[in-house]
CSV table of C-alpha atoms in Angstrom, one decimal:
chain,number,residue,atom,x,y,z
A,772,MET,CA,-0.1,0.0,-0.2
A,773,SER,CA,1.6,3.5,-0.8
A,774,LYS,CA,0.2,6.9,-1.0
A,775,PRO,CA,-0.6,7.6,-5.1
A,776,ALA,CA,1.6,9.5,-7.3
A,777,ALA,CA,0.8,11.9,-10.0
A,778,ARG,CA,-2.1,10.4,-12.0
A,779,PHE,CA,-2.9,10.4,-15.9
A,780,LEU,CA,-6.3,11.8,-15.3
A,781,SER,CA,-7.6,10.8,-18.6
A,782,LEU,CA,-6.4,6.7,-18.1
A,783,ASP,CA,-7.8,6.9,-14.6
A,784,VAL,CA,-11.3,7.8,-15.9
A,785,PHE,CA,-10.9,5.4,-18.7
A,786,ARG,CA,-9.9,2.6,-16.7
A,787,GLY,CA,-12.6,3.5,-14.1
A,788,LEU,CA,-15.1,3.6,-16.6
A,789,THR,CA,-14.7,0.1,-17.6
A,790,VAL,CA,-14.5,-1.5,-14.0
A,791,CYS,CA,-17.6,0.6,-13.4
A,792,LEU,CA,-19.3,-1.0,-16.3
A,793,MET,CA,-17.5,-4.3,-15.8
A,794,ILE,CA,-19.5,-4.2,-12.1
A,795,VAL,CA,-22.7,-3.6,-13.9
A,796,VAL,CA,-22.7,-6.1,-16.1
A,797,ASN,CA,-21.7,-8.8,-13.9
A,798,THR,CA,-24.1,-8.0,-11.3
A,799,ALA,CA,-27.5,-7.8,-13.2
A,800,GLY,CA,-30.2,-7.9,-11.3
A,801,PRO,CA,-32.2,-10.7,-10.8
A,802,GLY,CA,-35.9,-11.1,-11.4
A,803,ALA,CA,-36.1,-10.1,-14.8
A,804,LYS,CA,-33.9,-10.2,-18.0
A,805,ALA,CA,-31.3,-7.4,-18.5
A,806,TYR,CA,-31.2,-5.0,-21.5
A,807,THR,CA,-29.6,-7.0,-24.7
A,808,GLN,CA,-26.9,-4.2,-24.7
A,809,MET,CA,-25.7,-5.2,-21.3
A,810,VAL,CA,-25.4,-8.8,-21.9
A,811,HIS,CA,-22.6,-10.5,-23.7
A,812,ALA,CA,-23.6,-11.7,-27.5
A,813,PRO,CA,-24.4,-15.4,-27.2
A,814,TRP,CA,-21.6,-16.0,-29.7
A,815,PHE,CA,-21.4,-14.0,-32.9
A,816,GLY,CA,-22.1,-10.2,-32.9
A,817,PHE,CA,-21.5,-7.5,-30.4
A,818,THR,CA,-23.4,-5.6,-27.6
A,819,ALA,CA,-21.9,-2.8,-25.1
A,820,ALA,CA,-21.2,-5.6,-22.5
A,821,ASP,CA,-18.3,-7.0,-24.9
A,822,ALA,CA,-16.5,-3.9,-25.2
A,823,VAL,CA,-15.8,-3.6,-21.3
A,824,PHE,CA,-13.3,-6.5,-20.8
A,825,PRO,CA,-11.2,-5.4,-24.0
A,826,SER,CA,-11.3,-2.0,-22.5
A,827,PHE,CA,-9.7,-3.2,-19.4
A,828,LEU,CA,-6.9,-5.4,-21.0
A,829,PHE,CA,-6.0,-2.0,-23.3
A,830,ALA,CA,-6.0,0.0,-19.9
A,831,VAL,CA,-3.8,-2.4,-18.7
A,832,GLY,CA,-1.1,-1.8,-21.3
A,833,CYS,CA,-1.7,2.3,-21.3
A,834,SER,CA,-0.6,1.8,-17.6
A,835,MET,CA,2.8,0.0,-19.0
A,836,ALA,CA,3.8,3.1,-20.9
A,837,PHE,CA,4.1,4.5,-17.5
A,838,ALA,CA,5.2,1.8,-15.1
A,839,PHE,CA,7.8,0.9,-17.7
A,840,SER,CA,9.1,4.2,-18.6
A,841,LYS,CA,12.4,4.1,-16.1
A,842,PRO,CA,15.2,1.9,-16.8
A,843,ILE,CA,15.5,-1.3,-14.7
A,844,PRO,CA,17.9,-4.1,-14.9
A,845,VAL,CA,16.5,-7.3,-16.9
A,846,ASN,CA,16.7,-9.6,-14.0
A,847,ASP,CA,14.7,-7.2,-11.6
A,848,PHE,CA,12.3,-6.5,-14.6
A,849,THR,CA,11.9,-10.5,-15.1
A,850,VAL,CA,11.4,-10.9,-11.6
A,851,LYS,CA,8.4,-7.9,-11.5
A,852,VAL,CA,6.7,-9.0,-14.3
A,853,LEU,CA,6.5,-12.7,-13.4
A,854,ARG,CA,5.8,-11.9,-9.6
A,855,ARG,CA,3.2,-9.4,-10.7
A,856,ALA,CA,1.2,-12.1,-13.3
A,857,ALA,CA,1.7,-14.8,-10.5
A,858,LEU,CA,-0.3,-13.1,-8.0
A,859,ILE,CA,-3.0,-12.0,-10.3
A,860,PHE,CA,-3.7,-15.2,-11.8
A,861,LEU,CA,-3.7,-16.8,-8.4
A,862,LEU,CA,-6.2,-14.3,-7.1
A,863,GLY,CA,-8.5,-14.9,-10.4
A,864,PHE,CA,-8.2,-18.6,-9.1
A,865,LEU,CA,-8.8,-18.1,-5.7
A,866,MET,CA,-11.7,-15.8,-6.6
A,867,TYR,CA,-13.5,-18.3,-8.5
A,868,TRP,CA,-13.1,-20.9,-5.8
A,869,PHE,CA,-14.4,-18.8,-3.4
A,870,PRO,CA,-16.6,-19.4,-1.1
A,871,PHE,CA,-14.5,-22.8,-0.8
A,872,VAL,CA,-17.6,-24.5,0.4
A,873,LYS,CA,-21.0,-25.7,-0.8
A,874,LYS,CA,-24.0,-27.0,0.5
A,875,VAL,CA,-24.4,-30.6,0.0
A,876,ASP,CA,-27.7,-32.3,1.4
A,877,GLY,CA,-28.3,-29.5,3.8
A,878,HIS,CA,-24.2,-29.6,5.2
A,879,TRP,CA,-21.7,-27.7,4.3
A,880,ALA,CA,-18.7,-29.2,2.3
A,881,LEU,CA,-15.5,-28.1,0.8
A,882,ILE,CA,-15.1,-27.6,-2.9
A,883,PRO,CA,-12.8,-29.9,-4.0
A,884,PHE,CA,-9.6,-28.5,-6.1
A,885,ALA,CA,-11.1,-31.3,-9.1
A,886,ASP,CA,-14.2,-29.3,-9.7
A,887,THR,CA,-12.8,-25.4,-9.6
A,888,ARG,CA,-12.1,-23.6,-12.8
A,889,VAL,CA,-8.4,-22.7,-13.7
A,890,MET,CA,-8.9,-19.8,-16.4
A,891,GLY,CA,-11.0,-16.6,-15.7
A,892,VAL,CA,-10.9,-13.0,-16.2
A,893,LEU,CA,-8.0,-11.9,-14.0
A,894,GLN,CA,-6.1,-15.0,-15.1
A,895,ARG,CA,-6.5,-14.0,-19.0
A,896,ILE,CA,-4.9,-10.4,-17.7
A,897,ALA,CA,-2.4,-11.9,-15.7
A,898,LEU,CA,-1.2,-13.9,-19.0
A,899,CYS,CA,-1.7,-11.0,-21.5
A,900,TYR,CA,0.2,-8.6,-19.0
A,901,LEU,CA,3.3,-11.4,-18.6
A,902,LEU,CA,3.2,-11.7,-22.9
A,903,ALA,CA,2.8,-7.9,-23.1
A,904,ALA,CA,5.5,-7.0,-20.8
A,905,PHE,CA,8.5,-8.9,-22.1
A,906,ALA,CA,7.3,-7.7,-25.8
A,907,VAL,CA,7.2,-3.9,-24.6
A,908,ARG,CA,10.5,-4.5,-23.0
A,909,TRP,CA,12.6,-5.8,-26.3
A,910,LEU,CA,10.6,-4.7,-29.2
A,911,SER,CA,10.3,-1.2,-30.9
A,912,PRO,CA,6.8,0.3,-31.5
A,913,ARG,CA,7.4,-1.1,-35.4
A,914,LEU,CA,8.0,-4.4,-34.1
A,915,ILE,CA,4.9,-4.5,-31.6
A,916,VAL,CA,2.7,-3.4,-34.2
A,917,ALA,CA,4.2,-6.3,-36.7
A,918,LEU,CA,3.6,-8.7,-33.4
A,919,SER,CA,0.2,-7.6,-33.3
A,920,ALA,CA,-0.6,-8.6,-36.7
A,921,VAL,CA,1.2,-11.8,-36.4
A,922,LEU,CA,-0.9,-13.0,-33.2
A,923,LEU,CA,-4.1,-11.9,-35.0
A,924,LEU,CA,-3.8,-13.6,-38.5
A,925,GLY,CA,-2.0,-16.7,-36.5
A,926,TYR,CA,-4.8,-16.8,-34.3
A,927,TRP,CA,-7.2,-17.3,-37.4
A,928,ALA,CA,-4.9,-19.6,-38.8
A,929,ILE,CA,-4.7,-21.7,-35.6
A,930,LEU,CA,-8.4,-21.7,-35.4
A,931,MET,CA,-9.4,-22.3,-39.2
A,932,THR,CA,-6.4,-25.3,-39.3
A,933,PHE,CA,-7.1,-27.2,-36.0
A,934,GLY,CA,-10.7,-26.8,-35.5
A,935,ASP,CA,-13.1,-29.0,-36.7
A,936,PRO,CA,-13.2,-29.0,-40.4
A,937,ALA,CA,-16.8,-28.5,-40.5
A,938,ALA,CA,-17.4,-26.2,-37.8
A,939,PRO,CA,-14.0,-24.5,-36.8
A,940,LEU,CA,-15.5,-21.6,-35.1
A,941,THR,CA,-18.0,-23.2,-32.8
A,942,LYS,CA,-18.1,-23.4,-29.1
A,943,LEU,CA,-17.2,-26.9,-29.0
A,944,GLY,CA,-15.1,-27.3,-32.2
A,945,ASN,CA,-12.9,-24.5,-32.3
A,946,ALA,CA,-9.0,-25.3,-31.5
A,947,GLY,CA,-9.1,-23.3,-28.1
A,948,THR,CA,-11.7,-25.6,-26.7
A,949,HIS,CA,-9.9,-28.8,-27.7
A,950,LEU,CA,-6.6,-27.5,-26.2
A,951,ASP,CA,-8.0,-26.6,-23.0
A,952,LEU,CA,-9.9,-29.9,-22.7
A,953,PHE,CA,-6.5,-31.6,-23.5
A,954,LEU,CA,-4.3,-29.5,-21.2
A,955,ILE,CA,-6.7,-28.1,-18.3
A,956,GLY,CA,-9.7,-30.7,-18.3
A,957,GLN,CA,-13.6,-30.4,-18.2
A,958,ASN,CA,-13.9,-30.4,-14.8
A,959,HIS,CA,-11.7,-26.9,-14.8
A,960,LEU,CA,-13.6,-25.2,-17.2
A,961,TYR,CA,-16.3,-22.4,-17.3
A,962,ARG,CA,-19.5,-24.7,-16.3
A,963,LYS,CA,-22.1,-21.9,-18.0
A,964,ASP,CA,-21.7,-21.9,-21.6
A,965,GLY,CA,-22.0,-25.8,-22.6
A,966,GLY,CA,-18.3,-26.8,-22.2
A,967,PHE,CA,-17.0,-23.8,-23.7
A,968,ASP,CA,-14.7,-21.3,-21.4
A,969,PRO,CA,-14.4,-17.8,-22.8
A,970,GLU,CA,-11.1,-17.2,-21.0
A,971,GLY,CA,-9.5,-20.4,-22.3
A,972,LEU,CA,-5.8,-20.5,-22.9
A,973,LEU,CA,-5.6,-20.0,-26.9
A,974,GLY,CA,-7.7,-16.9,-26.9
A,975,THR,CA,-4.6,-15.1,-24.7
A,976,LEU,CA,-3.0,-14.5,-28.1
A,977,PRO,CA,-5.2,-12.3,-29.6
A,978,SER,CA,-6.2,-10.7,-26.1
A,979,THR,CA,-2.4,-9.8,-25.5
A,980,VAL,CA,-3.0,-7.5,-28.7
A,981,ASN,CA,-5.4,-5.4,-26.9
A,982,VAL,CA,-3.0,-4.7,-24.3
A,983,LEU,CA,-0.1,-4.1,-26.8
A,984,ALA,CA,-2.4,-1.6,-28.4
A,985,GLY,CA,-3.2,0.2,-25.1
A,986,TYR,CA,0.7,0.4,-24.4
A,987,LEU,CA,1.1,2.1,-28.1
A,988,ALA,CA,-1.6,4.6,-27.5
A,989,ALA,CA,-0.3,5.5,-24.1
A,990,ARG,CA,3.2,5.9,-25.4
A,991,PHE,CA,1.8,8.2,-28.0
A,992,LEU,CA,0.1,10.3,-26.2
A,993,LYS,CA,3.4,10.7,-23.9
A,994,GLU,CA,5.4,11.6,-26.6
A,995,ASN,CA,2.8,14.0,-28.1
A,996,PRO,CA,1.4,15.8,-24.8
A,997,GLY,CA,-1.2,18.3,-25.6
A,998,SER,CA,-1.1,17.8,-29.2
A,999,THR,CA,-4.6,18.4,-31.0
A,1000,PRO,CA,-3.2,16.7,-34.1
A,1001,ALA,CA,-1.8,13.8,-32.2
A,1002,LEU,CA,-5.2,13.3,-30.8
A,1003,THR,CA,-6.7,13.4,-34.1
A,1004,ARG,CA,-4.4,11.0,-35.8
A,1005,MET,CA,-5.5,8.7,-32.9
A,1006,ALA,CA,-9.2,9.0,-33.3
A,1007,VAL,CA,-8.5,8.6,-37.0
A,1008,ALA,CA,-6.6,5.2,-36.4
A,1009,GLY,CA,-9.6,4.2,-34.1
A,1010,VAL,CA,-11.9,4.7,-36.7
A,1011,VAL,CA,-9.9,2.9,-39.6
A,1012,LEU,CA,-9.3,-0.1,-36.8
A,1013,ILE,CA,-13.5,-0.1,-36.4
A,1014,LEU,CA,-14.0,-0.4,-40.3
A,1015,ALA,CA,-10.9,-3.1,-40.7
A,1016,GLY,CA,-13.0,-5.3,-38.0
A,1017,LEU,CA,-16.4,-4.8,-39.5
A,1018,ALA,CA,-14.8,-5.6,-43.2
A,1019,TRP,CA,-13.1,-8.7,-41.6
A,1020,ASN,CA,-16.3,-9.7,-39.9
A,1021,PRO,CA,-17.7,-11.8,-42.9
A,1022,LEU,CA,-14.9,-13.8,-43.1
A,1023,PHE,CA,-13.7,-14.0,-39.2
A,1024,PRO,CA,-17.1,-13.1,-37.3
A,1025,ILE,CA,-16.6,-10.7,-34.5
A,1026,ALA,CA,-17.1,-12.8,-31.4
A,1027,LYS,CA,-16.5,-11.8,-27.9
A,1028,LYS,CA,-16.3,-15.1,-26.2
A,1029,LEU,CA,-13.8,-16.5,-28.9
A,1030,TRP,CA,-12.0,-13.2,-29.2
A,1031,THR,CA,-11.9,-13.3,-32.7
A,1032,SER,CA,-9.4,-10.7,-34.9
A,1033,SER,CA,-11.9,-8.9,-35.8
A,1034,PHE,CA,-13.2,-8.5,-32.6
A,1035,VAL,CA,-9.6,-7.4,-31.4
A,1036,LEU,CA,-9.6,-4.6,-34.4
A,1037,LEU,CA,-13.3,-3.2,-33.3
A,1038,THR,CA,-12.8,-3.1,-29.9
A,1039,VAL,CA,-9.2,-1.4,-30.2
A,1040,GLY,CA,-10.8,1.0,-32.2
A,1041,ILE,CA,-13.5,1.8,-30.2
A,1042,ASP,CA,-10.8,2.2,-27.4
A,1043,LEU,CA,-8.9,4.9,-29.4
A,1044,VAL,CA,-11.4,6.9,-30.1
A,1045,LEU,CA,-12.9,7.1,-26.7
A,1046,LEU,CA,-9.4,7.6,-24.9
A,1047,ALA,CA,-8.4,10.2,-27.4
A,1048,GLY,CA,-11.6,11.9,-26.7
A,1049,LEU,CA,-11.1,11.7,-23.0
A,1050,THR,CA,-7.4,13.1,-23.3
A,1051,LYS,CA,-8.8,16.1,-25.2
A,1052,LEU,CA,-11.4,16.6,-22.8
A,1053,LEU,CA,-9.7,15.9,-19.5
A,1054,GLU,CA,-5.9,16.3,-19.7
A,1055,GLY,CA,-4.5,19.8,-18.4
A,1056,ARG,CA,-7.9,20.5,-16.3
A,1057,ASP,CA,-8.4,19.7,-12.8
A,1058,SER,CA,-10.3,16.7,-11.6
A,1059,ASN,CA,-14.3,17.6,-11.1
A,1060,PRO,CA,-17.1,15.8,-9.3
A,1061,ALA,CA,-17.9,13.8,-12.2
A,1062,THR,CA,-14.4,12.8,-13.0
A,1063,TYR,CA,-13.6,12.0,-9.3
A,1064,PHE,CA,-16.6,9.3,-9.6
A,1065,PHE,CA,-14.5,7.3,-12.4
A,1066,GLN,CA,-11.3,7.8,-10.4
A,1067,VAL,CA,-12.4,5.9,-7.8
A,1068,PHE,CA,-12.6,3.0,-9.8
A,1069,GLY,CA,-9.5,3.9,-11.8
A,1070,LEU,CA,-7.4,4.1,-8.7
A,1071,ASN,CA,-8.0,0.7,-7.0
A,1072,PRO,CA,-9.4,-1.2,-10.2
A,1073,LEU,CA,-8.2,-4.8,-9.0
A,1074,VAL,CA,-9.4,-4.2,-5.2
A,1075,LEU,CA,-12.7,-2.9,-6.5
A,1076,TYR,CA,-13.3,-5.9,-9.2
A,1077,LEU,CA,-12.1,-8.6,-6.5
A,1078,PHE,CA,-14.7,-7.1,-4.1
A,1079,SER,CA,-17.6,-6.8,-6.5
A,1080,GLU,CA,-17.3,-10.6,-7.6
A,1081,LEU,CA,-16.6,-11.9,-3.9
A,1082,PHE,CA,-19.3,-9.6,-1.9
A,1083,VAL,CA,-22.1,-10.6,-4.2
A,1084,VAL,CA,-21.3,-13.9,-3.4
A,1085,VAL,CA,-21.5,-13.2,-0.1
A,1086,LEU,CA,-24.7,-11.9,-0.3
A,1087,GLY,CA,-26.0,-14.9,-2.0
A,1088,MET,CA,-24.9,-17.2,0.6
A,1089,ILE,CA,-27.1,-15.2,3.4
A,1090,GLU,CA,-30.5,-16.9,3.1
A,1091,VAL,CA,-33.3,-14.8,3.7
A,1092,ALA,CA,-35.6,-17.6,2.6
A,1093,PRO,CA,-35.3,-21.1,1.5
A,1094,GLY,CA,-32.8,-21.2,-1.5
A,1095,VAL,CA,-33.1,-17.3,-1.9
A,1096,GLY,CA,-30.1,-15.4,-0.9
A,1097,LEU,CA,-30.2,-11.9,0.0
A,1098,TYR,CA,-29.0,-10.2,-3.5
A,1099,LYS,CA,-31.9,-12.4,-4.9
A,1100,TRP,CA,-34.2,-11.2,-2.6
A,1101,VAL,CA,-33.2,-7.2,-3.0
A,1102,GLY,CA,-33.3,-7.8,-6.6
A,1103,VAL,CA,-36.6,-9.2,-6.7
A,1104,ASN,CA,-38.8,-7.6,-3.8
A,1105,ILE,CA,-37.3,-4.2,-3.8
A,1106,PHE,CA,-36.0,-3.4,-7.5
A,1107,GLN,CA,-38.8,-5.4,-9.6
A,1108,VAL,CA,-41.3,-4.0,-7.4
A,1109,LEU,CA,-39.9,-0.5,-7.9
A,1110,ALA,CA,-39.1,-0.9,-11.9
A,1111,PRO,CA,-40.4,-4.4,-13.2
A,1112,GLY,CA,-38.3,-5.8,-15.7
A,1113,ALA,CA,-35.2,-4.9,-17.6
A,1114,PHE,CA,-34.9,-1.2,-15.9
A,1115,GLY,CA,-35.5,-2.6,-12.4
A,1116,SER,CA,-32.6,-4.9,-13.3
A,1117,LEU,CA,-30.1,-2.5,-14.2
A,1118,LEU,CA,-31.2,-0.1,-11.1
A,1119,CYS,CA,-30.2,-2.8,-8.9
A,1120,ALA,CA,-26.9,-3.4,-10.8
A,1121,VAL,CA,-26.1,0.2,-10.3
A,1122,ALA,CA,-26.9,0.2,-6.8
A,1123,TYR,CA,-24.5,-2.7,-6.4
A,1124,MET,CA,-22.1,-0.7,-8.2
A,1125,LEU,CA,-22.2,2.3,-5.6
A,1126,VAL,CA,-21.8,0.3,-3.2
A,1127,CYS,CA,-18.5,-0.7,-4.7
A,1128,TRP,CA,-18.0,3.0,-5.4
A,1129,LEU,CA,-18.3,3.8,-1.6
A,1130,LEU,CA,-15.4,1.5,-0.7
A,1131,GLY,CA,-13.4,3.4,-3.4
A,1132,HIS,CA,-14.2,6.4,-2.2
A,1133,VAL,CA,-12.9,5.5,1.2
A,1134,MET,CA,-9.7,4.4,0.2
A,1135,ALA,CA,-9.2,7.3,-2.3
A,1136,ARG,CA,-10.0,9.7,0.9
A,1137,ARG,CA,-7.2,8.0,2.9
A,1138,GLY,CA,-4.8,8.5,-0.2
A,1139,VAL,CA,-4.3,4.4,-0.4
A,1140,VAL,CA,-3.7,2.9,-3.4
A,1141,VAL,CA,-3.2,-0.9,-3.5
A,1142,LYS,CA,-0.7,-2.6,-5.9
A,1143,LEU,CA,0.5,-6.1,-6.2
């Protein structure tokens, strides 16, 4: 724990916005279907919810441009990167194992390791961070762009070559699922998507490009501080990538769960346009109540994300009726009464997000930033 150093305001707001939306998407209120844009696309396609996770990876890359700006010996760098990646991966694994116990025939029993998911959101962040960190350490920006192209084209080739010949882009027929089943095993994969794990190992390759793009974007901003032409170039590059992703879509469909290369181009493009706009709007200006709201999430994104995932599980364990946890009861008996349907579900999620924000606000007021 340490006092926060000088911050990059637009980056904090960008990162905070992604964490805020991530919590809302992940904790939709029970009792009604959420709005379509607040739910991930079932397979091919794109919704607002699909933009959240890649934007967080993009923000991780942006942070690298600042964290790695000072020279550091190779051995120290390697130890630092490996340690951070391992800790993030471990936290993600423990998060999915939590609360470590479940009810069996009315009695609490330990959830065995054999039934615990290995991959997940934080695990993917850890692996992408690991790959991207070593790339930015030893590669020039041009070579990073070349590496990104190789990763995206190579991923496409792998899926089309090693997936089921008749269905290489289906949930169970794609090469990523085959790899996960071989290396990890069915019992350690995601249980709610027909045996497919949306954060599987192979998807780390295209996901790393989102991180690398964030690094290049933040480095470009650092090298062109306050330059309106530079921000215009960034926004134009974003639009070009969005169009490129849409143009690739007929051949390699946009799909968040499969993390297709066209999906990477689309989301990186959106992030470039958004970051350029935020930078133009915010940098060089003082923080205000609106920016502070998102800064709270941006200062301690890992802590608040973990809290949001774990606390909702705890609320679900507090039974207020047989088989009805506290979060479900509140969503159905309060928010669905106030606003039946999708709007009530959204209000419940927003209320929960504000509870998480309150924790972040207390931490920010005390000047606490938790880093691994």
